[in-house]
Each structure stands twice: as structure tokens, then as C-alpha cells.
Coordinates of C-alpha atoms and ligand atoms in Angstrom, one line a residue:
Chain W
M295 CA -9.5 51.9 5.4
G296 CA -7.6 49.2 7.2
V297 CA -5.3 47.2 5.0
G298 CA -6.0 43.6 5.8
G299 CA -8.7 44.6 8.3
D300 CA -12.0 42.9 8.7
A301 CA -14.1 45.7 7.0
P302 CA -12.1 46.5 3.9
G303 CA -12.6 49.8 2.2
F304 CA -13.2 50.4 -1.4
F305 CA -9.5 50.5 -2.3
T306 CA -8.5 47.3 -0.4
S307 CA -11.4 45.3 -1.7
R308 CA -10.6 46.4 -5.3
L309 CA -7.0 45.4 -4.7
S310 CA -8.1 42.1 -3.2
D311 CA -10.3 41.4 -6.3
G312 CA -7.3 42.2 -8.5
I313 CA -5.0 39.9 -6.7
A314 CA -7.7 37.2 -6.7
W315 CA -8.1 37.6 -10.5
A316 CA -4.4 37.2 -11.0
R317 CA -4.1 34.2 -8.7
K318 CA -7.1 32.3 -10.1
W319 CA -5.6 32.4 -13.6
S320 CA -2.2 31.4 -12.6
L321 CA -2.6 28.3 -10.5
F322 CA 0.5 26.3 -10.4
P323 CA -0.5 22.7 -9.5
Y324 CA 1.6 20.2 -7.6
P325 CA 0.3 16.9 -8.8
F326 CA 0.6 14.4 -5.9
V327 CA -0.2 11.4 -8.1
T328 CA -0.3 8.0 -6.5
A329 CA -2.7 5.8 -8.4
C330 CA -5.0 5.2 -11.4
C331 CA -6.6 8.7 -11.3
G332 CA -3.2 9.9 -12.6
M333 CA -4.2 8.7 -16.0
E334 CA -7.1 11.0 -16.0
Y335 CA -5.0 13.8 -14.7
M336 CA -2.7 13.3 -17.6
S337 CA -5.6 13.4 -19.9
V338 CA -6.9 16.7 -18.4
S339 CA -3.6 18.4 -18.7
A340 CA -2.9 17.2 -22.2
A341 CA -3.9 19.0 -25.3
H342 CA -7.4 17.7 -25.8
Y343 CA -8.9 19.0 -22.5
D344 CA -6.1 21.5 -22.0
L345 CA -5.9 22.7 -18.5
D346 CA -3.8 25.6 -19.8
R347 CA -6.9 27.5 -20.8
F348 CA -7.4 28.0 -17.1
G349 CA -3.8 28.9 -16.4
A350 CA -3.2 25.7 -14.5
A351 CA -1.2 23.7 -16.8
W352 CA 2.3 24.0 -15.5
P353 CA 2.9 21.4 -12.9
R354 CA 5.6 22.4 -10.4
F355 CA 7.3 19.4 -9.0
S356 CA 8.5 21.4 -6.0
P357 CA 5.8 22.1 -3.4
R358 CA 7.5 25.4 -2.6
Q359 CA 6.6 26.7 -6.1
A360 CA 3.1 25.4 -6.2
D361 CA -0.2 26.9 -5.0
M362 CA -2.7 24.2 -5.9
L363 CA -2.1 20.8 -4.3
L364 CA -3.8 18.2 -6.6
V365 CA -4.1 15.0 -4.6
V366 CA -4.7 12.4 -7.3
G367 CA -5.1 8.8 -6.2
T368 CA -5.3 6.5 -3.2
I369 CA -3.5 7.7 -0.1
S370 CA -2.3 4.9 2.1
Q371 CA -1.6 5.2 5.8
K372 CA 2.1 5.1 5.1
M373 CA 1.8 7.8 2.5
A374 CA -0.2 10.1 4.7
P375 CA 2.7 11.8 6.6
V376 CA 4.5 12.5 3.3
L377 CA 1.4 14.2 2.0
R378 CA 1.2 16.2 5.1
R379 CA 4.8 17.3 4.7
V380 CA 4.2 18.3 1.1
Y381 CA 1.3 20.4 2.2
D382 CA 3.3 22.0 4.9
Q383 CA 6.1 22.9 2.5
M384 CA 3.8 24.8 0.2
C385 CA 3.7 28.6 0.6
E386 CA 0.6 30.5 1.2
P387 CA -1.7 31.1 -0.5
K388 CA -2.5 27.4 -1.2
W389 CA -5.5 25.4 -2.2
V390 CA -6.1 21.6 -2.0
V391 CA -8.1 19.7 -4.5
A392 CA -9.1 16.1 -3.7
F393 CA -9.1 14.4 -7.1
G394 CA -11.1 11.2 -7.2
V395 CA -13.2 9.3 -4.7
C396 CA -10.2 7.7 -3.1
T397 CA -8.9 11.1 -1.9
C398 CA -12.4 12.3 -0.9
T399 CA -13.5 9.4 1.3
G400 CA -11.2 6.4 0.7
G401 CA -13.6 5.2 -1.9
F402 CA -14.1 1.5 -2.0
Y403 CA -10.8 0.9 -0.3
D404 CA -12.6 0.6 3.0
N405 CA -9.7 -1.4 4.4
Y406 CA -6.7 -1.5 6.7
A407 CA -4.2 0.3 4.3
T408 CA -6.0 3.3 3.0
V409 CA -6.7 6.7 4.6
Q410 CA -10.4 7.3 4.6
G411 CA -10.3 10.7 3.0
I412 CA -7.4 13.1 2.9
D413 CA -9.3 15.6 5.0
R414 CA -8.2 13.4 7.9
I415 CA -4.7 14.9 7.2
I416 CA -5.0 18.2 5.4
P417 CA -7.8 20.8 4.8
V418 CA -9.5 20.4 1.4
D419 CA -10.9 23.2 -0.7
L420 CA -12.6 21.1 -3.4
Y421 CA -13.7 17.5 -3.7
I422 CA -14.0 15.9 -7.2
P423 CA -16.0 12.7 -7.1
G424 CA -15.7 9.9 -9.6
C425 CA -13.5 6.9 -10.0
P426 CA -11.8 8.3 -11.9
P427 CA -13.5 11.7 -12.5
R428 CA -14.2 12.5 -16.1
P429 CA -12.0 15.3 -17.5
E430 CA -15.1 17.5 -17.8
T431 CA -15.7 17.1 -14.1
V432 CA -12.2 18.2 -13.4
L433 CA -12.6 21.3 -15.6
D434 CA -15.8 22.0 -13.8
A435 CA -14.0 21.7 -10.5
L436 CA -11.3 24.0 -11.6
M437 CA -13.8 26.6 -12.5
K438 CA -15.4 26.2 -9.2
L439 CA -12.1 26.6 -7.5
Q440 CA -11.5 29.8 -9.5
A441 CA -14.8 31.1 -8.4
K442 CA -13.9 30.3 -4.8
I443 CA -10.6 32.0 -5.1
Q444 CA -12.3 35.1 -6.5
K445 CA -14.7 35.2 -3.6
Q446 CA -11.9 34.9 -1.0
R447 CA -10.2 38.0 0.5
H448 CA -6.6 38.4 -0.6
P449 CA -4.9 40.9 1.8
L450 CA -1.5 42.2 1.0
I451 CA -0.3 40.9 4.3
G452 CA -1.7 37.8 6.0
A453 CA -3.4 34.7 4.9
V454 CA -6.1 34.3 2.3
R455 CA -9.5 34.2 4.0
N456 CA -13.0 33.2 2.9
A457 CA -15.0 36.2 2.0
G458 CA -17.9 36.5 4.4
A459 CA -16.4 34.0 6.8
S460 CA -16.6 35.1 10.4
A461 CA -13.6 37.1 11.4
S462 CA -11.8 34.9 13.8
Chain N
M31 CA 4.0 -39.7 -13.8
T32 CA 3.3 -42.5 -11.3
D33 CA 5.1 -45.6 -10.1
A34 CA 3.6 -49.1 -9.7
T35 CA 1.5 -48.1 -6.7
G36 CA 0.0 -45.2 -8.6
E37 CA 1.9 -42.7 -6.5
N38 CA 4.2 -40.0 -7.7
P39 CA 7.8 -41.1 -7.2
L40 CA 8.8 -37.9 -5.6
I41 CA 6.0 -38.1 -3.1
G42 CA 6.9 -41.8 -2.6
R43 CA 10.4 -40.8 -1.8
L44 CA 9.3 -38.2 0.8
R45 CA 6.9 -40.8 2.3
E46 CA 9.8 -43.2 2.6
Q47 CA 11.9 -40.6 4.3
F48 CA 9.3 -39.0 6.6
G49 CA 6.7 -41.7 7.1
D50 CA 4.0 -40.7 9.6
A51 CA 5.2 -37.1 9.6
I52 CA 3.4 -36.6 6.3
V53 CA -0.2 -35.7 7.0
E54 CA -1.5 -35.4 3.5
T55 CA -0.4 -35.5 -0.1
H56 CA -1.9 -34.5 -3.3
A57 CA -0.7 -34.9 -6.9
F58 CA -2.4 -33.8 -10.0
R59 CA -0.6 -33.6 -13.4
G60 CA 2.7 -32.8 -11.9
D61 CA 1.3 -30.4 -9.3
L62 CA 2.5 -31.9 -6.1
T63 CA 1.5 -31.0 -2.5
V64 CA 2.9 -32.4 0.7
V65 CA 1.6 -31.5 4.1
V66 CA 4.0 -32.3 6.9
V67 CA 3.7 -31.9 10.7
P68 CA 5.3 -28.7 11.9
E69 CA 8.0 -30.6 13.9
R70 CA 9.4 -32.0 10.6
Y71 CA 8.8 -29.0 8.4
H72 CA 12.3 -27.7 8.5
D73 CA 13.7 -31.2 7.9
A74 CA 11.4 -31.7 5.0
A75 CA 12.6 -28.4 3.4
R76 CA 16.2 -29.4 4.0
F77 CA 15.6 -32.8 2.4
L78 CA 13.9 -31.2 -0.6
R79 CA 16.8 -29.0 -1.1
D80 CA 19.7 -31.5 -0.5
D81 CA 18.4 -34.8 -1.8
P82 CA 19.7 -35.3 -5.3
E83 CA 16.4 -36.8 -6.5
C84 CA 14.6 -33.6 -5.4
S85 CA 17.2 -30.8 -5.6
F86 CA 14.6 -28.1 -5.1
D87 CA 17.1 -25.3 -4.9
F88 CA 14.7 -22.3 -5.4
L89 CA 12.2 -21.1 -2.9
A90 CA 9.6 -19.4 -5.2
D91 CA 7.1 -18.3 -2.6
L92 CA 6.2 -18.6 1.0
T93 CA 2.8 -17.6 2.2
A94 CA 0.0 -18.7 4.6
V95 CA -3.7 -19.4 4.8
D96 CA -6.1 -18.6 7.6
R97 CA -8.6 -21.4 7.5
L98 CA -10.9 -20.0 10.2
K99 CA -13.9 -19.7 7.9
L100 CA -13.2 -23.2 6.5
K101 CA -13.7 -24.4 10.1
Q102 CA -10.6 -26.5 9.9
K103 CA -8.2 -27.3 12.6
P104 CA -5.5 -26.2 13.1
R105 CA -6.4 -22.8 11.9
F106 CA -3.2 -21.7 10.1
E107 CA -1.3 -23.2 7.2
V108 CA 2.1 -22.1 6.0
V109 CA 2.5 -22.8 2.3
V110 CA 5.9 -22.9 0.6
H111 CA 6.5 -23.3 -3.2
F112 CA 9.7 -24.8 -4.3
Y113 CA 11.2 -25.1 -7.8
S114 CA 14.0 -27.2 -9.0
R115 CA 16.0 -25.4 -11.6
E116 CA 17.8 -28.7 -12.5
K117 CA 14.8 -30.9 -13.0
N118 CA 12.3 -28.2 -13.9
T119 CA 9.8 -29.5 -11.3
R120 CA 7.8 -27.8 -8.6
I121 CA 6.4 -28.9 -5.3
R122 CA 4.3 -27.3 -2.6
L123 CA 5.2 -27.9 1.0
K124 CA 2.6 -27.1 3.6
T125 CA 2.6 -27.3 7.4
R126 CA 0.0 -26.4 10.0
P127 CA 1.3 -24.8 13.2
N128 CA -0.1 -26.6 16.2
S129 CA -1.2 -23.6 18.2
D130 CA -4.0 -21.3 16.9
A131 CA -3.4 -18.7 19.6
E132 CA 0.3 -18.4 19.1
P133 CA 1.1 -20.1 15.8
S134 CA 4.8 -20.6 15.2
V135 CA 7.0 -22.7 12.9
Q136 CA 10.7 -23.0 12.2
S137 CA 12.2 -20.4 9.9
L138 CA 13.6 -21.5 6.6
T139 CA 16.0 -18.6 6.4
D140 CA 19.0 -20.7 7.2
L141 CA 18.3 -23.0 4.2
Y142 CA 16.9 -20.4 1.8
P143 CA 17.8 -16.7 2.3
A144 CA 14.9 -15.9 0.0
A145 CA 12.5 -16.9 2.8
N146 CA 13.5 -13.8 4.8
W147 CA 11.0 -11.2 3.5
P148 CA 8.1 -13.6 2.8
E149 CA 8.3 -14.9 6.3
R150 CA 8.2 -11.3 7.6
E151 CA 5.2 -10.6 5.4
V152 CA 3.5 -13.7 6.8
F153 CA 4.3 -12.6 10.3
D154 CA 3.0 -9.1 9.5
M155 CA -0.3 -10.3 7.8
F156 CA -1.1 -13.4 9.8
G157 CA 0.9 -13.1 13.0
I158 CA 2.6 -16.4 12.5
R159 CA 6.0 -16.4 14.1
F160 CA 9.1 -18.0 12.6
A161 CA 11.5 -19.4 15.1
G162 CA 15.1 -18.6 14.2
H163 CA 14.3 -15.7 11.8
P164 CA 17.1 -13.1 12.0
N165 CA 14.9 -10.0 11.9
L166 CA 11.2 -10.9 12.5
K167 CA 9.4 -7.6 12.4
R168 CA 6.6 -6.1 10.3
I169 CA 7.6 -5.5 6.7
L170 CA 4.6 -3.8 5.1
M171 CA 2.6 -2.3 7.9
Y172 CA 4.0 0.1 10.5
E173 CA 4.9 -0.5 14.1
E174 CA 1.8 1.3 15.4
F175 CA -0.4 -1.1 13.5
S176 CA -2.4 -3.4 15.8
G177 CA -3.6 -6.7 14.6
H178 CA -2.8 -8.8 11.5
P179 CA -4.9 -7.7 8.6
L180 CA -5.2 -10.9 6.6
R181 CA -6.5 -12.9 9.5
K182 CA -10.1 -13.7 8.8
D183 CA -11.3 -12.3 12.1
Y184 CA -9.7 -8.9 11.5
P185 CA -12.6 -6.4 11.0
V186 CA -12.5 -5.4 7.4
N187 CA -13.2 -1.7 8.2
K188 CA -11.1 -1.4 11.3
R189 CA -9.4 2.0 11.6
Q190 CA -5.7 2.3 12.4
P191 CA -4.0 5.4 13.9
L192 CA -2.3 7.9 11.6
I193 CA 1.4 7.8 11.9
E194 CA 4.4 10.1 11.9
E195 CA 6.8 10.4 9.0
R196 CA 9.9 8.4 9.5
P197 CA 13.1 8.1 7.6
V198 CA 13.2 5.7 4.7
P199 CA 15.5 2.8 5.6
D200 CA 18.7 3.0 3.6
D201 CA 21.2 0.2 3.8
R202 CA 24.0 2.5 2.6
L203 CA 23.5 4.4 5.9
G204 CA 23.7 1.1 7.8
M205 CA 19.9 1.0 8.5
T206 CA 18.2 -2.3 8.4
F207 CA 15.0 -2.9 6.6
Ligands
SF4_692 S1 -10.7 7.1 -7.3 FE1 -10.7 5.3 -8.6 S2 -9.4 5.9 -10.4 FE2 -9.0 7.3 -8.7 S3 -7.3 6.5 -7.6 FE3 -9.1 5.8 -6.6 S4 -9.5 3.8 -7.5 FE4 -8.1 4.8 -8.9

């Protein structure tokens, strides 16, 4: 029954599930809002769509207190290193959501100023398409992220890993 | 507003002063345009500012046009918009740098400090150099950027390198923009 080992026993996997359950219902988002998608983000987090139902309503404006990086809006080449720094400043465990087509692929800004997808800079857990995505899409994405978190392994020591991912 | 010859008096005055150096003029309902040869561009701007009939004391905008796809020679055109606060009139001064490969015109920063950043932007976007500019470097793009993105032959989906984070210039710390 190795704690944090690759073949968890009954106790550690129960513990991991419990931690996952706690984590997926208390996601503290860091909204990295740069462009028009921000309006939609405001709409999702306001009372009508109410992100709080998923425990993800309390934006932390310090990356050190956040565990979900919501990248909302166009990322320009000059903004890219700042986004990278914000990601690096976040403590593990952390998840990244690319909100809107600009962050997924650069969208229609196929030009000299825009980063063609934030996955050129940081790893992304979830892509939300749409320009901007409808609030329902965002809620759906949040539920998918929760499902993903539940499936991941949450050892007491060490980084969060994808369940079933090859042990490397 | 025209004089006896049907020409706008302001343009007439410029023509009197600069003669053959004026390449082209255009006037339509108080919307005046004067194209001068690059050699007299700085003089024309000085005249527009200092002449009491003109007194264009405000440089409203400075930009450029790449006329590559218009198949016109010379390729680049620098466009300056002036405004006279005293007379409430506007004029557009244009000049076409002679060289297409290394376009360059005289900087207006000594006449109008407001020309400083627009000239840097034109340099950044079009690669037109301004002789006598105190700090001619890129203003919007970063140093690693290669090419000038608003040139018509810049490939629209060309990729540029990702860059490092660098300190934000702060004039309180003695850094220049
Ligand atoms: S995806 Fe559309 S709405 Fe969102 S930031 Fe880009 S352009 Fe704006």
C-alpha cells in the first residue's frame, strides 16, 4: 500500500477520491481576462448562471491562491510571458481552462500580434470553443473539468496525475 | 472657399512658396491635401506652422501608406494631419520617400514634439526611417520581431518568436520608453 505509489491500495485510492471530491467543488479561479470574452465570463459568474453552484465563484486575484487559471480572451505575443509567469506562480494542484476560441487557437486573429493558442505557452486542461462561448458551454466545461479532476489521482505528496496515465 | 483662379487660397499660398516642390494638391469642401517632394517636406511643415496665414500649430496625426498593391511609385507615402487651433482649419501634408528599399524622410520632432511616437509607430509598422528622430526604435512590437507588419508584402500569417518577459519601462526609474 504505497502512499503515492503507482499501484494505490484501497485506502490511498479512497483518500485520493476524497481529496478529488473536495478539490473539484472548491475551484478558486484566477480570471486572466484580456478581451471581449470577459463579458461572458462576468455573465457566467453573475447570479443568473451562477458559477457558485459548482464552488468556483470566488475569483482570486492572486495566482498563489488560485487553482484554476481561466484564460479569457486574446493573448498577444507581448502578453504571453506575463501569462507564463502567472501560471508559474500558481501552486499545485492547478488546472488551466482556455476560454474562447482566441485562447484555444488564436481564433480569427491569424496575424502578427496574437499567440496562436495558449498551449504554445502553458499546458491546457480544457478548451472551451466559441466566440465568445455561451454561458451554458462554460458551465458544461466546468462540469467536464470536475469530472476530469475526479478521475485524476491526488496523492498526499507529489503532483496530481491523470488516472490511468502511464506512470512516467 | 476659392480665389479667382478657383484655387483654395491656402494651397495657393503654399504653391507660391514652394513652386515645383509641390507634386499634387487636392481640395474638396475645406479638406485640403498637399503632396510635397521629400526634400522640402520638413520646410513645408515648418512653413505651415510658422506662417501667420497658416498657423497650423497642432500635429493631429502622422501615419503612412504602403501603395505596393496600388502599383504606384514611389511605394511609401507619409501622411501628416495638421490642425490650426487659431483658424479652425485642417490640412493634410503628404510626402513620398524616394527610395522603396530604404525609405527615409526628415523627422518633424524638432518642430512638433507630438510627432515622436507616431513616427516611431510608422517606423515600427512600415520601416520608414525618420532622420533626426531622437529615439527611433520600435514602439508597439518587440525587438525580436522581424519585418514590418503593415507592409503589404508582410505575410499575413507569418509567425514570430515567443519572447521573454521584460521590465515595463518606467520613466520614474529613468528608463526610456
Ligand atoms: S474568442 Fe471572440 S469573444 Fe473571446 S476574446 Fe476572442 S474575439 Fe473576443
